[in-house]
Short mmCIF file of C-alpha atoms in Angstrom, two decimals:
data_model
loop_
_atom_site.label_atom_id
_atom_site.label_comp_id
_atom_site.label_asym_id
_atom_site.label_seq_id
_atom_site.Cartn_x
_atom_site.Cartn_y
_atom_site.Cartn_z
CA UNK V 1 13.77 22.60 11.69
CA UNK V 2 15.83 25.00 13.80
CA UNK V 3 15.23 28.69 14.03
CA UNK V 4 18.35 29.39 11.94
CA UNK V 5 17.12 27.09 9.17
CA UNK V 6 13.64 28.61 9.02
CA UNK V 7 12.94 30.34 5.68
CA UNK V 8 13.06 34.09 5.82
CA UNK V 9 9.86 35.93 5.13
CA UNK V 10 10.06 38.16 2.11
CA UNK V 11 9.70 41.83 2.89
CA UNK V 12 7.12 43.31 0.54
CA UNK V 13 8.49 46.17 -1.55
CA UNK V 14 7.68 49.62 -0.33
CA UNK V 15 4.88 51.08 -2.41
CA UNK V 16 6.07 53.94 -4.58
CA UNK V 17 3.99 57.01 -4.96
CA UNK V 18 3.63 57.72 -8.72
CA UNK V 19 3.68 61.44 -8.01
CA UNK V 20 7.01 61.12 -6.20
CA UNK V 21 8.48 59.18 -9.12
CA UNK V 22 7.35 61.82 -11.60
CA UNK V 23 8.77 64.63 -9.46
CA UNK V 24 12.05 62.76 -9.17
CA UNK V 25 12.34 62.37 -12.94
CA UNK V 26 11.52 66.05 -13.44
CA UNK V 27 14.22 67.11 -10.96
CA UNK V 28 16.75 64.81 -12.64
CA UNK V 29 15.87 66.24 -16.07
CA UNK V 30 16.27 69.81 -14.79
CA UNK V 31 19.66 69.01 -13.23
CA UNK V 32 20.89 67.43 -16.48
CA UNK V 33 19.60 70.38 -18.54
CA UNK V 34 21.31 72.91 -16.25
CA UNK V 35 24.61 71.04 -16.56
CA UNK V 36 24.30 70.92 -20.35
CA UNK V 37 23.73 74.69 -20.43
CA UNK V 38 26.67 75.27 -18.07
CA UNK V 39 28.89 72.99 -20.18
CA UNK V 40 28.15 74.97 -23.34
CA UNK V 41 28.38 78.38 -21.63
CA UNK V 42 31.86 77.63 -20.24
CA UNK V 43 33.23 76.31 -23.58
CA UNK V 44 34.56 73.11 -22.04
CA UNK V 45 36.57 71.17 -24.62
CA UNK V 46 38.77 68.22 -23.74
CA UNK V 47 40.02 68.27 -27.32
CA UNK V 48 41.45 71.76 -26.80
CA UNK V 49 43.07 70.55 -23.57
CA UNK V 50 44.65 67.61 -25.39
CA UNK V 51 45.92 69.87 -28.17
CA UNK V 52 47.54 72.20 -25.64
CA UNK V 53 49.75 69.54 -24.07
CA UNK V 54 52.81 70.90 -25.89
CA UNK V 55 52.42 74.32 -24.30
CA UNK V 56 52.02 72.78 -20.86
CA UNK V 57 55.09 70.60 -21.43
CA UNK V 58 57.16 73.65 -22.40
CA UNK V 59 55.92 75.51 -19.33
CA UNK V 60 56.90 72.65 -17.01
CA UNK V 61 60.26 72.21 -18.75
CA UNK V 62 61.10 75.84 -18.02
CA UNK V 63 59.93 75.57 -14.40
CA UNK V 64 61.76 72.33 -13.52
CA UNK V 65 64.12 72.22 -11.73
CA UNK V 66 63.18 75.07 -9.38
CA UNK V 67 65.67 77.79 -8.54
CA UNK V 68 66.92 76.85 -5.07
CA UNK V 69 69.52 79.56 -4.67
CA UNK V 70 69.85 80.69 -1.02
CA UNK V 71 69.01 84.33 -1.77
CA UNK V 72 65.78 83.40 -3.57
CA UNK V 73 64.77 80.95 -0.85
CA UNK V 74 65.34 83.62 1.81
CA UNK V 75 63.27 86.14 -0.18
CA UNK V 76 60.51 83.57 -0.68
CA UNK V 77 60.49 82.61 3.02
CA UNK V 78 60.22 86.26 4.09
CA UNK V 79 57.38 86.88 1.65
CA UNK V 80 55.56 83.73 2.82
CA UNK V 81 55.72 85.03 6.40
CA UNK V 82 54.14 88.28 5.20
CA UNK V 83 51.39 86.18 3.59
CA UNK V 84 50.91 84.37 6.89
CA UNK V 85 50.69 87.65 8.83
CA UNK V 86 48.13 89.00 6.34
CA UNK V 87 45.96 85.91 6.85
CA UNK V 88 46.39 86.04 10.62
CA UNK V 89 45.52 89.71 11.01
CA UNK V 90 42.71 89.44 8.48
CA UNK V 91 41.20 86.77 10.71
CA UNK V 92 41.80 88.09 14.22
CA UNK V 93 40.98 91.75 13.50
CA UNK V 94 37.58 90.70 12.15
CA UNK V 95 36.62 88.88 15.37
CA UNK V 96 35.05 91.80 17.33
CA UNK V 97 32.81 93.02 14.52
CA UNK V 98 31.98 89.46 13.47
CA UNK V 99 30.88 88.63 17.01
CA UNK V 100 28.71 91.75 17.33
CA UNK V 101 27.01 91.15 13.98
CA UNK V 102 26.59 87.45 14.77
CA UNK V 103 24.74 88.28 17.98
CA UNK V 104 22.48 90.70 16.11
CA UNK V 105 21.96 88.23 13.24
CA UNK V 106 21.05 85.26 15.47
CA UNK V 107 17.28 84.91 15.44
CA UNK V 108 17.20 83.57 19.00
CA UNK V 109 18.86 86.63 20.53
CA UNK V 110 18.40 89.49 18.05
CA UNK V 111 16.61 92.39 19.78
CA UNK V 112 14.10 92.99 16.96
CA UNK V 113 13.04 91.59 13.62
CA UNK V 114 14.23 94.60 11.66
CA UNK V 115 17.64 94.42 13.35
CA UNK V 116 17.88 90.77 12.33
CA UNK V 117 17.00 91.55 8.70
CA UNK V 118 19.35 94.55 8.42
CA UNK V 119 22.26 92.66 9.97
CA UNK V 120 21.71 89.70 7.69
CA UNK V 121 21.70 92.05 4.71
CA UNK V 122 25.03 93.57 5.81
CA UNK V 123 26.58 90.12 6.21
CA UNK V 124 25.26 89.06 2.81
CA UNK V 125 26.79 92.13 1.17
CA UNK V 126 30.20 91.56 2.76
CA UNK V 127 30.13 87.91 1.67
CA UNK V 128 28.96 88.74 -1.84
CA UNK V 129 31.88 91.07 -2.58
CA UNK V 130 34.99 88.92 -3.22
CA UNK V 131 38.07 89.66 -1.15
CA UNK V 132 39.98 90.36 -4.38
CA UNK V 133 37.55 93.20 -5.17
CA UNK V 134 37.98 94.58 -1.65
CA UNK V 135 41.75 94.39 -2.17
CA UNK V 136 41.56 96.38 -5.41
CA UNK V 137 39.46 99.03 -3.65
CA UNK V 138 41.82 99.32 -0.69
CA UNK V 139 44.91 99.33 -2.95
CA UNK V 140 43.56 102.46 -4.62
CA UNK V 141 42.97 103.97 -1.18
CA UNK V 142 46.18 103.16 0.72
CA UNK V 143 48.56 101.98 -2.01
CA UNK V 144 50.32 98.70 -2.69
CA UNK V 145 51.51 96.45 0.11
CA UNK V 146 50.21 94.07 2.80
CA UNK V 147 47.94 96.63 4.49
CA UNK V 148 45.21 96.61 1.79
CA UNK V 149 45.32 92.82 1.88
CA UNK V 150 44.61 92.83 5.61
CA UNK V 151 41.74 95.28 5.15
CA UNK V 152 40.27 93.20 2.32
CA UNK V 153 40.34 90.01 4.38
CA UNK V 154 38.81 91.76 7.38
CA UNK V 155 35.91 93.11 5.31
CA UNK V 156 35.14 89.81 3.60
CA UNK V 157 35.80 87.66 6.66
CA UNK V 158 33.34 89.65 8.78
CA UNK V 159 30.58 88.67 6.38
CA UNK V 160 31.49 85.00 6.28
CA UNK V 161 32.34 84.48 9.93
CA UNK V 162 29.43 86.59 11.16
CA UNK V 163 27.00 84.33 9.27
CA UNK V 164 28.66 81.10 10.45
CA UNK V 165 28.73 82.27 14.06
CA UNK V 166 25.11 83.48 13.92
CA UNK V 167 23.94 80.07 12.70
CA UNK V 168 25.98 78.37 15.43
CA UNK V 169 24.35 80.57 18.08
CA UNK V 170 20.90 79.74 16.71
CA UNK V 171 21.62 76.01 17.06
CA UNK V 172 22.83 76.31 20.67
CA UNK V 173 21.02 74.47 23.48
CA UNK V 174 18.19 76.82 24.55
CA UNK V 175 18.04 75.43 28.08
CA UNK V 176 20.63 77.63 29.83
CA UNK V 177 19.45 80.74 27.98
CA UNK V 178 15.83 80.08 28.96
CA UNK V 179 16.83 79.59 32.58
CA UNK V 180 18.67 82.90 32.67
CA UNK V 181 15.78 84.74 31.01
CA UNK V 182 13.36 83.33 33.56
CA UNK V 183 15.67 84.65 36.28
CA UNK V 184 15.45 88.14 34.81
CA UNK V 185 18.73 88.27 32.87
CA UNK V 186 19.02 90.64 29.93
CA UNK V 187 20.08 89.82 26.38
CA UNK V 188 23.73 90.69 26.96
CA UNK V 189 23.85 88.59 30.13
CA UNK V 190 22.20 85.65 28.36
CA UNK V 191 24.69 85.88 25.50
CA UNK V 192 27.73 86.23 27.77
CA UNK V 193 26.83 83.57 30.34
CA UNK V 194 24.72 81.04 28.41
CA UNK V 195 25.01 81.16 24.63
CA UNK V 196 28.68 81.97 24.06
CA UNK V 197 30.13 79.52 26.64
CA UNK V 198 27.99 76.68 25.28
CA UNK V 199 29.20 77.11 21.70
CA UNK V 200 32.73 78.39 22.30
CA UNK V 201 34.49 75.29 20.88
CA UNK V 202 32.40 75.53 17.69
CA UNK V 203 33.14 79.25 17.36
CA UNK V 204 36.88 78.71 17.75
CA UNK V 205 36.76 75.81 15.30
CA UNK V 206 35.10 78.02 12.69
CA UNK V 207 37.64 80.74 13.39
CA UNK V 208 40.50 78.32 12.72
CA UNK V 209 38.82 77.19 9.52
CA UNK V 210 38.60 80.78 8.35
CA UNK V 211 42.25 81.28 9.26
CA UNK V 212 43.16 78.41 6.91
CA UNK V 213 41.07 79.95 4.15
CA UNK V 214 42.43 83.45 4.70
CA UNK V 215 46.05 82.31 4.46
CA UNK V 216 45.24 80.86 1.03
CA UNK V 217 43.28 83.98 0.08
CA UNK V 218 46.15 86.25 1.07
CA UNK V 219 48.24 84.42 -1.53
CA UNK V 220 45.74 85.38 -4.24
CA UNK V 221 45.54 88.95 -2.96
CA UNK V 222 49.26 89.29 -3.56
CA UNK V 223 48.57 88.87 -7.28
CA UNK V 224 46.70 92.20 -7.28
CA UNK V 225 49.37 94.11 -5.39
CA UNK V 226 48.47 93.29 -1.78
CA UNK V 227 51.95 92.05 -0.92
CA UNK V 228 53.19 88.68 0.27
CA UNK V 229 54.47 85.76 -1.73
CA UNK V 230 51.62 86.08 -4.23
CA UNK V 231 53.28 89.27 -5.45
CA UNK V 232 56.53 87.37 -6.05
CA UNK V 233 54.70 84.63 -7.96
CA UNK V 234 53.02 87.20 -10.17
CA UNK V 235 56.32 88.98 -10.73
CA UNK V 236 58.06 85.73 -11.69
CA UNK V 237 55.34 84.90 -14.22
CA UNK V 238 55.50 88.36 -15.80
CA UNK V 239 59.30 88.07 -16.13
CA UNK V 240 59.04 84.48 -17.49
CA UNK V 241 61.16 83.22 -14.59
CA UNK V 242 59.19 80.03 -14.17
CA UNK V 243 61.89 78.26 -12.16
CA UNK V 244 61.60 81.00 -9.51
CA UNK V 245 57.82 80.76 -9.70
CA UNK V 246 58.02 77.04 -8.88
CA UNK V 247 60.28 77.82 -5.92
CA UNK V 248 57.74 80.25 -4.52
CA UNK V 249 54.94 77.72 -5.03
CA UNK V 250 56.90 75.04 -3.15
CA UNK V 251 57.45 77.44 -0.25
CA UNK V 252 53.70 78.19 -0.24
CA UNK V 253 53.03 74.45 -0.09
CA UNK V 254 55.18 74.12 3.01
CA UNK V 255 53.41 77.09 4.59
CA UNK V 256 49.93 75.70 3.88
CA UNK V 257 50.82 72.25 5.26
CA UNK V 258 52.22 73.82 8.44
CA UNK V 259 49.07 75.93 8.94
CA UNK V 260 46.83 72.92 8.32
CA UNK V 261 48.69 70.79 10.85
CA UNK V 262 48.64 73.55 13.47
CA UNK V 263 44.91 74.10 13.01
CA UNK V 264 44.24 70.36 13.24
CA UNK V 265 46.15 70.11 16.52
CA UNK V 266 44.23 73.02 18.05
CA UNK V 267 40.87 71.60 16.89
CA UNK V 268 41.69 68.21 18.43
CA UNK V 269 42.50 69.86 21.74
CA UNK V 270 39.23 71.80 21.66
CA UNK V 271 37.17 68.67 20.91
CA UNK V 272 39.18 65.69 22.26
CA UNK V 273 36.16 63.39 22.09
CA UNK V 274 36.11 63.76 18.29
CA UNK V 275 39.76 62.74 17.93
#
């Protein structure tokens, strides 16, 4: 009998710990119970959705075909550029403060435990407050327009990007930083010459990701008076001009696809081995 024809030995089943099985069933039961509670609390009803098909059909009938008049397309294109600028400035203007807070919130380089805890608390607060709430606050302060949208994105983005960058710095290779410390380098020198260069592609990749998110968020901010094409969409809905609303949405779709493709190209150039 050849080696290939030899009968395979049966692998004995892995013994299962009864305690692990019980814990697994308990976790599964808790997950199911939480979903049942969430289902009831949110009043999910597929029957109500099926009964509302007539209203949705009427809405789509009024929106299709979209209004493709040159004047409306020009207005929509200009407003979409404003939305893009809001997302861009909301991302780039938050970089300096995000970087400072990230360095203070990284456990491996934070100067003291209390500094680490306070900085983390600040980042948590900025993340916890939605950008729409920030926009409403800044609208009352500086009035309607794109400016409060930029301020809202900066405030919220500092919290999100500061946390992401801090975690990236904590996961950096400790070798170069340790070598610099042993040579007598200070914290700023270690951060500038060891930590930041080693994780720069990851930091830029996260920045581009936040830029994608902020462009979409700036669209929502326009619904609360922060300018951009979101304001035009809200205005079209209030005036029951659903064909114009669909035109604005199609322009937004083109904008989002263009931003996604641009970000993907930049990320591939930063990490060519992952392409």
